[in-house]
Every structure is written in structure tokens, then in C-alpha cells.
């Protein structure tokens, strides 16, 4: 008499989607990254000569590119937080990261 009760099948929980958390973390880290990029840019010799003497001032990338990069990053953040589908949130997170990198590139390019 070896009767044992059968255990119910173990159902694994669906994997958690951390896209929303990653989008918020990326948005929060953008501000310190922009500050660090600005300090690194001002620490260069060319930028210090530009600020001090008005010589060797480079135009860098256009300023509208920073505006579009930052704006697109905010829109992508909102989509990543509000979209119901996981795939849309992941694409929005990728767009957000690329837009933030473009905005940081504009800051660094002014050196």
C-alpha cells in the first residue's frame, strides 16, 4: 500500500517585466550624467580658453539636437511607463536610452 497523494503541478510565475523601473532609473540618471558631461566639457583646455579668453570656441553639434534628444527621451519615458504591451515598453526604453545618449553627446561635443 504505497499510496501517496499527488502534488499539484508547480506553476512558475511569469517573469517580472522591469522595463518601467529601468526607464525611471535611466531618466533619473540622465541628470547627473548631464552634469558630469558638462563638468568634463568645461575641464577641457579648449572650453576653458573659450570661457576665459573667448578663443577657440567651437560650435559643436547644434543645440536643437539636444532639445530633440531630451524631448524624445521624455516622450519615450512616458510611453515606457504607460504602454500596456511589454514589447512597446522595451522599444520605448531603447529609444529613451538612445535619445539620452544623443543629448549627452551634444553636451560633450562643445569641448
CSV table of C-alpha atoms in Angstrom, one decimal:
chain,number,residue,atom,x,y,z
A,1,UNK,CA,0.0,0.0,0.0
A,2,UNK,CA,2.1,2.7,-1.3
A,3,UNK,CA,-0.5,5.4,-2.0
A,4,UNK,CA,0.8,8.9,-2.0
A,5,UNK,CA,-1.1,12.0,-2.7
A,6,UNK,CA,0.0,13.5,-5.9
A,7,UNK,CA,1.2,17.1,-5.7
A,8,UNK,CA,-0.4,19.7,-7.9
A,9,UNK,CA,1.8,20.8,-10.8
A,10,UNK,CA,4.1,23.6,-9.8
A,11,UNK,CA,3.3,26.6,-11.9
A,12,UNK,CA,6.1,29.1,-12.4
A,13,UNK,CA,5.2,32.7,-12.0
A,14,UNK,CA,5.7,34.7,-15.2
A,15,UNK,CA,8.9,36.7,-15.3
A,16,UNK,CA,8.6,40.2,-14.0
A,17,UNK,CA,9.0,43.0,-16.5
A,18,UNK,CA,11.4,45.6,-15.1
A,19,UNK,CA,11.1,47.9,-18.1
A,20,UNK,CA,9.2,50.6,-16.2
A,21,UNK,CA,11.7,50.6,-13.4
A,22,UNK,CA,14.7,50.7,-15.8
A,23,UNK,CA,13.1,53.6,-17.7
A,24,UNK,CA,12.7,55.6,-14.5
A,25,UNK,CA,16.2,54.8,-13.4
A,26,UNK,CA,17.6,55.9,-16.8
A,27,UNK,CA,15.6,59.2,-16.6
A,28,UNK,CA,16.9,59.8,-13.1
A,29,UNK,CA,20.5,59.0,-14.0
A,30,UNK,CA,20.3,61.4,-17.0
A,31,UNK,CA,20.5,64.5,-14.9
A,32,UNK,CA,23.8,63.5,-13.0
A,33,UNK,CA,25.2,62.2,-16.3
A,34,UNK,CA,24.5,65.6,-18.0
A,35,UNK,CA,26.1,67.4,-15.0
A,36,UNK,CA,29.2,65.2,-15.2
A,37,UNK,CA,29.4,65.6,-19.0
A,38,UNK,CA,29.1,69.4,-18.5
A,39,UNK,CA,31.9,69.4,-16.0
A,40,UNK,CA,34.1,67.2,-18.2
A,41,UNK,CA,33.5,69.5,-21.1
A,42,UNK,CA,34.4,72.6,-19.1
A,43,UNK,CA,37.5,70.9,-17.8
A,44,UNK,CA,39.0,70.6,-21.3
A,45,UNK,CA,41.6,73.1,-22.4
A,46,UNK,CA,39.6,74.3,-25.4
A,47,UNK,CA,36.5,75.0,-23.3
A,48,UNK,CA,38.5,76.8,-20.6
A,49,UNK,CA,40.1,79.0,-23.2
A,50,UNK,CA,36.7,79.7,-24.7
A,51,UNK,CA,35.2,80.7,-21.3
A,52,UNK,CA,38.3,82.6,-20.1
A,53,UNK,CA,39.6,84.4,-23.3
A,54,UNK,CA,36.8,83.8,-25.9
A,55,UNK,CA,39.3,82.0,-28.1
A,56,UNK,CA,38.9,78.6,-29.8
A,57,UNK,CA,35.2,78.5,-29.2
A,58,UNK,CA,33.8,75.5,-31.2
A,59,UNK,CA,30.1,75.4,-32.1
A,60,UNK,CA,29.9,71.6,-31.6
A,61,UNK,CA,26.7,69.9,-32.5
A,62,UNK,CA,23.6,72.1,-33.0
A,63,UNK,CA,21.6,73.0,-29.8
A,64,UNK,CA,18.3,71.8,-31.3
A,65,UNK,CA,19.8,68.3,-31.3
A,66,UNK,CA,20.0,68.5,-27.5
A,67,UNK,CA,16.4,69.7,-27.3
A,68,UNK,CA,15.1,66.9,-29.6
A,69,UNK,CA,17.2,64.3,-27.7
A,70,UNK,CA,15.9,65.4,-24.3
A,71,UNK,CA,12.3,65.8,-25.6
A,72,UNK,CA,12.3,62.5,-27.3
A,73,UNK,CA,13.7,60.9,-24.1
A,74,UNK,CA,10.8,62.3,-22.1
A,75,UNK,CA,8.2,61.1,-24.6
A,76,UNK,CA,9.8,57.7,-24.7
A,77,UNK,CA,9.8,57.6,-20.9
A,78,UNK,CA,6.0,58.4,-20.8
A,79,UNK,CA,5.4,55.7,-23.4
A,80,UNK,CA,7.5,53.2,-21.4
A,81,UNK,CA,5.5,53.9,-18.3
A,82,UNK,CA,2.1,54.0,-19.9
A,83,UNK,CA,2.2,51.3,-22.6
A,84,UNK,CA,0.3,48.1,-21.8
A,85,UNK,CA,2.4,45.8,-24.0
A,86,UNK,CA,5.8,44.6,-22.9
A,87,UNK,CA,7.2,44.9,-26.4
A,88,UNK,CA,6.2,48.5,-26.8
A,89,UNK,CA,7.7,49.3,-23.4
A,90,UNK,CA,11.0,47.7,-24.4
A,91,UNK,CA,11.2,49.6,-27.6
A,92,UNK,CA,10.4,52.8,-25.8
A,93,UNK,CA,13.1,52.1,-23.3
A,94,UNK,CA,15.6,51.6,-26.2
A,95,UNK,CA,14.5,54.9,-27.8
A,96,UNK,CA,14.8,56.7,-24.5
A,97,UNK,CA,18.4,55.5,-23.9
A,98,UNK,CA,19.4,56.4,-27.5
A,99,UNK,CA,17.8,59.9,-27.1
A,100,UNK,CA,19.5,60.5,-23.8
A,101,UNK,CA,22.9,59.4,-25.3
A,102,UNK,CA,22.4,61.8,-28.2
A,103,UNK,CA,21.7,64.6,-25.7
A,104,UNK,CA,24.8,63.8,-23.8
A,105,UNK,CA,26.8,63.7,-27.0
A,106,UNK,CA,25.7,67.2,-27.7
A,107,UNK,CA,27.0,68.3,-24.3
A,108,UNK,CA,30.3,66.6,-24.8
A,109,UNK,CA,30.7,67.9,-28.3
A,110,UNK,CA,31.0,71.5,-27.2
A,111,UNK,CA,34.6,70.9,-26.0
